[in-house]
Amino acid sequence: MSDWLIETEALCRSFGKGKKALNELNLRLPRGGVHAIVGANGAGKSTLFRILLGFMAPSSGSARVLGVDSQALGPAERARIGFVNEEHSLPGWMGVEQLIRMQRRLYAAPGIARWQEAMLEEVLGHFNVELHQRVSELSRGERAGLSLALALAQQPELLILDEPTLGLDVVSKRAFLEALLFSGQQGGATIVYCSHQMEEVERIADQLVVLERGELRHQSSPDDFCQRVRLWQIEFPFNAPDLRGLPGYLQSQVLDGITHLLLLDQDEATVAAALKELGARRAVSADVGLDRAVNAFLAKNHAAPRRQKKNESKEAVHA
Ligand SMILES: Nc1ncnc2c1ncn2[C@@H]1O[C@H](COP(=O)(O)OP(=O)(O)OP(=O)(O)O)[C@@H](O)[C@H]1O
């Protein structure tokens, strides 16, 4: 029996005439921590979640969650999995208190006994949710808080979050992340989270998974991913040459006469020598943040190379 919390084997899901949302995906996530799944629009993140939750069947291959095939999850396993998505779909016609009571009855039931009132109160305390309100009267941020509180109060072993902070303002977003961090400190659920907001990922994720066109492209800590991408700031005594042929090339941009070049997986001494050969007067390398590293990595395979226009020097971007 496998020790992985989530394990997919050659997982494929196609739509229509051969459109592959997931393509032979082999992904293993251990128990514990926050795993952020990132990827461009259409990379297959939500499709993966739907299959993991048993809402959708794979076209081929398999996915195991909590040691069970995701297509065979029963009520006992489902009670151990929490899910929050961007829509925070809760029954609008119910009162907040009524909804909490219903969930409490469900998860505090004999044989399940997972309900944790203190967690509910703690998380709700981060948001201005009034118990006497109707769910339909709550703002988007309040609804997000309520759905997170309900999901965490059921003490899931696995909590899947599909872009949960989409559309939230800064205050609600901060409250949401603080509540997640709090649950982590309590030794709570393993969190599998997808988001396009790298500052959030940087703040809460222990592990980063990069999906591209339904395939696994990278898996490590966010710091280790950042180490793969280096920023070179280069002075050329003349117009910058075309750098797109350099090994590991991701992106370059000329700002106020300095060329900013992003390279993937390259040895520093080799790059320095290559730049010197291209006529660089000065070249220094630096770290980049997660946002820039991930976006350059993903953009590389998404955008067609763009030619620099004549007279374009200040903000020329090569991708
Ligand atoms: N029910 C469906 N019918 C047809 N195509 C679908 C369906 N669901 C997803 N797809 C396609 O599968 C691909 C992956 O979609 P998915 O929603 O998993 O991507 P995503 O990574 O979650 O994207 P985003 O970041 O935009 O939410 C996309 O090309 C999408 O159009």
PDB file of N, CA, C and O and ligand atoms in Angstrom, residues 15-16 19-21 39-48 50 56 86 162-163 194 196, ligand 1:
ATOM      1  N   PHE A  15     -10.787  15.952 -23.702  1.00  0.00           N
ATOM      2  CA  PHE A  15     -12.127  16.479 -23.977  1.00  0.00           C
ATOM      3  C   PHE A  15     -12.279  16.582 -25.486  1.00  0.00           C
ATOM      4  O   PHE A  15     -11.308  16.919 -26.179  1.00  0.00           O
ATOM      5  N   GLY A  16     -13.451  16.351 -25.962  1.00  0.00           N
ATOM      6  CA  GLY A  16     -13.717  16.516 -27.395  1.00  0.00           C
ATOM      7  C   GLY A  16     -12.756  15.690 -28.231  1.00  0.00           C
ATOM      8  O   GLY A  16     -12.404  14.569 -27.874  1.00  0.00           O
ATOM      9  N   LYS A  19      -8.470  16.796 -27.236  1.00  0.00           N
ATOM     10  CA  LYS A  19      -7.891  17.895 -26.452  1.00  0.00           C
ATOM     11  C   LYS A  19      -7.473  17.333 -25.102  1.00  0.00           C
ATOM     12  O   LYS A  19      -8.327  16.891 -24.314  1.00  0.00           O
ATOM     13  N   LYS A  20      -6.162  17.349 -24.835  1.00  0.00           N
ATOM     14  CA  LYS A  20      -5.679  16.701 -23.612  1.00  0.00           C
ATOM     15  C   LYS A  20      -5.517  17.711 -22.481  1.00  0.00           C
ATOM     16  O   LYS A  20      -4.599  18.524 -22.503  1.00  0.00           O
ATOM     17  N   ALA A  21      -6.391  17.629 -21.490  1.00  0.00           N
ATOM     18  CA  ALA A  21      -6.252  18.517 -20.324  1.00  0.00           C
ATOM     19  C   ALA A  21      -5.184  17.958 -19.387  1.00  0.00           C
ATOM     20  O   ALA A  21      -4.461  18.711 -18.739  1.00  0.00           O
ATOM     21  N   GLY A  39       0.275  26.892 -12.820  1.00  0.00           N
ATOM     22  CA  GLY A  39       0.323  26.631 -14.260  1.00  0.00           C
ATOM     23  C   GLY A  39      -0.517  27.680 -14.951  1.00  0.00           C
ATOM     24  O   GLY A  39      -1.381  28.301 -14.330  1.00  0.00           O
ATOM     25  N   ALA A  40      -0.268  27.864 -16.234  1.00  0.00           N
ATOM     26  CA  ALA A  40      -1.026  28.858 -16.997  1.00  0.00           C
ATOM     27  C   ALA A  40      -2.496  28.452 -17.071  1.00  0.00           C
ATOM     28  O   ALA A  40      -2.851  27.315 -16.726  1.00  0.00           O
ATOM     29  N   ASN A  41      -3.339  29.353 -17.539  1.00  0.00           N
ATOM     30  CA  ASN A  41      -4.747  29.011 -17.769  1.00  0.00           C
ATOM     31  C   ASN A  41      -4.805  27.802 -18.695  1.00  0.00           C
ATOM     32  O   ASN A  41      -4.084  27.749 -19.696  1.00  0.00           O
ATOM     33  N   GLY A  42      -5.636  26.843 -18.305  1.00  0.00           N
ATOM     34  CA  GLY A  42      -5.791  25.655 -19.159  1.00  0.00           C
ATOM     35  C   GLY A  42      -4.731  24.596 -18.949  1.00  0.00           C
ATOM     36  O   GLY A  42      -4.676  23.613 -19.692  1.00  0.00           O
ATOM     37  N   ALA A  43      -3.881  24.757 -17.930  1.00  0.00           N
ATOM     38  CA  ALA A  43      -2.802  23.774 -17.695  1.00  0.00           C
ATOM     39  C   ALA A  43      -3.335  22.442 -17.171  1.00  0.00           C
ATOM     40  O   ALA A  43      -2.622  21.437 -17.195  1.00  0.00           O
ATOM     41  N   GLY A  44      -4.557  22.448 -16.660  1.00  0.00           N
ATOM     42  CA  GLY A  44      -5.156  21.185 -16.200  1.00  0.00           C
ATOM     43  C   GLY A  44      -5.345  21.101 -14.687  1.00  0.00           C
ATOM     44  O   GLY A  44      -5.708  20.037 -14.169  1.00  0.00           O
ATOM     45  N   LYS A  45      -5.173  22.218 -13.989  1.00  0.00           N
ATOM     46  CA  LYS A  45      -5.236  22.192 -12.514  1.00  0.00           C
ATOM     47  C   LYS A  45      -6.636  21.782 -12.020  1.00  0.00           C
ATOM     48  O   LYS A  45      -6.764  20.885 -11.190  1.00  0.00           O
ATOM     49  N   SER A  46      -7.661  22.466 -12.538  1.00  0.00           N
ATOM     50  CA  SER A  46      -9.019  22.158 -12.053  1.00  0.00           C
ATOM     51  C   SER A  46      -9.447  20.758 -12.486  1.00  0.00           C
ATOM     52  O   SER A  46     -10.148  20.061 -11.741  1.00  0.00           O
ATOM     53  N   THR A  47      -9.014  20.352 -13.678  1.00  0.00           N
ATOM     54  CA  THR A  47      -9.350  18.996 -14.131  1.00  0.00           C
ATOM     55  C   THR A  47      -8.740  17.974 -13.183  1.00  0.00           C
ATOM     56  O   THR A  47      -9.390  16.998 -12.792  1.00  0.00           O
ATOM     57  N   LEU A  48      -7.488  18.222 -12.788  1.00  0.00           N
ATOM     58  CA  LEU A  48      -6.833  17.321 -11.832  1.00  0.00           C
ATOM     59  C   LEU A  48      -7.636  17.259 -10.535  1.00  0.00           C
ATOM     60  O   LEU A  48      -7.915  16.180 -10.008  1.00  0.00           O
ATOM     61  N   ARG A  50     -10.792  17.912 -10.057  1.00  0.00           N
ATOM     62  CA  ARG A  50     -12.084  17.227 -10.255  1.00  0.00           C
ATOM     63  C   ARG A  50     -11.904  15.718 -10.228  1.00  0.00           C
ATOM     64  O   ARG A  50     -12.716  14.990  -9.667  1.00  0.00           O
ATOM     65  N   MET A  56     -14.987  13.633 -11.581  1.00  0.00           N
ATOM     66  CA  MET A  56     -14.777  13.386 -13.005  1.00  0.00           C
ATOM     67  C   MET A  56     -13.926  12.130 -13.142  1.00  0.00           C
ATOM     68  O   MET A  56     -13.064  11.883 -12.287  1.00  0.00           O
ATOM     69  N   GLU A  86     -13.231  28.607  -6.020  1.00  0.00           N
ATOM     70  CA  GLU A  86     -13.326  30.059  -6.170  1.00  0.00           C
ATOM     71  C   GLU A  86     -14.747  30.572  -6.033  1.00  0.00           C
ATOM     72  O   GLU A  86     -14.971  31.716  -5.679  1.00  0.00           O
ATOM     73  N   ASP A 162      -9.197  25.372  -4.815  1.00  0.00           N
ATOM     74  CA  ASP A 162      -9.048  25.748  -6.226  1.00  0.00           C
ATOM     75  C   ASP A 162      -9.247  27.258  -6.347  1.00  0.00           C
ATOM     76  O   ASP A 162     -10.368  27.747  -6.297  1.00  0.00           O
ATOM     77  N   GLU A 163      -8.156  27.974  -6.471  1.00  0.00           N
ATOM     78  CA  GLU A 163      -8.146  29.447  -6.566  1.00  0.00           C
ATOM     79  C   GLU A 163      -9.102  30.095  -5.565  1.00  0.00           C
ATOM     80  O   GLU A 163      -9.989  30.871  -5.943  1.00  0.00           O
ATOM     81  N   CYS A 194      -4.358  25.614  -5.597  1.00  0.00           N
ATOM     82  CA  CYS A 194      -3.901  26.167  -6.868  1.00  0.00           C
ATOM     83  C   CYS A 194      -4.248  27.634  -6.948  1.00  0.00           C
ATOM     84  O   CYS A 194      -5.286  28.081  -6.467  1.00  0.00           O
ATOM     85  N   HIS A 196      -2.974  31.586  -9.141  1.00  0.00           N
ATOM     86  CA  HIS A 196      -2.093  32.281 -10.091  1.00  0.00           C
ATOM     87  C   HIS A 196      -1.326  33.373  -9.358  1.00  0.00           C
ATOM     88  O   HIS A 196      -0.570  34.107  -9.977  1.00  0.00           O
TER      89      HIS A 196
HETATM   90  N1  LIG B   1     -15.826  20.116 -19.346  1.00  0.00           N
HETATM   91  C1  LIG B   1     -14.906  20.442 -20.273  1.00  0.00           C
HETATM   92  N2  LIG B   1     -15.187  20.334 -21.585  1.00  0.00           N
HETATM   93  C2  LIG B   1     -14.270  20.642 -22.521  1.00  0.00           C
HETATM   94  N3  LIG B   1     -13.030  21.080 -22.241  1.00  0.00           N
HETATM   95  C3  LIG B   1     -12.705  21.215 -20.953  1.00  0.00           C
HETATM   96  C4  LIG B   1     -13.616  20.910 -19.902  1.00  0.00           C
HETATM   97  N4  LIG B   1     -13.001  21.129 -18.705  1.00  0.00           N
HETATM   98  C5  LIG B   1     -11.762  21.567 -19.005  1.00  0.00           C
HETATM   99  N5  LIG B   1     -11.578  21.620 -20.338  1.00  0.00           N
HETATM  100  C6  LIG B   1     -10.355  22.024 -21.040  1.00  0.00           C
HETATM  101  O1  LIG B   1      -9.264  21.368 -20.432  1.00  0.00           O
HETATM  102  C7  LIG B   1      -8.152  22.228 -20.327  1.00  0.00           C
HETATM  103  C8  LIG B   1      -7.729  22.324 -18.863  1.00  0.00           C
HETATM  104  O2  LIG B   1      -8.734  23.030 -18.152  1.00  0.00           O
HETATM  105  P1  LIG B   1      -8.623  23.295 -16.595  1.00  0.00           P
HETATM  106  O3  LIG B   1      -9.878  23.991 -16.176  1.00  0.00           O
HETATM  107  O4  LIG B   1      -8.281  22.041 -15.910  1.00  0.00           O
HETATM  108  O5  LIG B   1      -7.372  24.271 -16.545  1.00  0.00           O
HETATM  109  P2  LIG B   1      -6.829  25.148 -15.329  1.00  0.00           P
HETATM  110  O6  LIG B   1      -5.375  24.880 -15.236  1.00  0.00           O
HETATM  111  O7  LIG B   1      -7.637  24.913 -14.110  1.00  0.00           O
HETATM  112  O8  LIG B   1      -7.075  26.593 -15.906  1.00  0.00           O
HETATM  113  P3  LIG B   1      -7.383  27.999 -15.149  1.00  0.00           P
HETATM  114  O9  LIG B   1      -6.106  28.429 -14.506  1.00  0.00           O
HETATM  115  O10 LIG B   1      -7.784  28.885 -16.293  1.00  0.00           O
HETATM  116  O11 LIG B   1      -8.508  27.752 -14.180  1.00  0.00           O
HETATM  117  C9  LIG B   1      -8.570  23.558 -20.915  1.00  0.00           C
HETATM  118  O12 LIG B   1      -8.088  23.606 -22.246  1.00  0.00           O
HETATM  119  C10 LIG B   1     -10.086  23.498 -20.900  1.00  0.00           C
HETATM  120  O13 LIG B   1     -10.647  24.213 -21.975  1.00  0.00           O
END
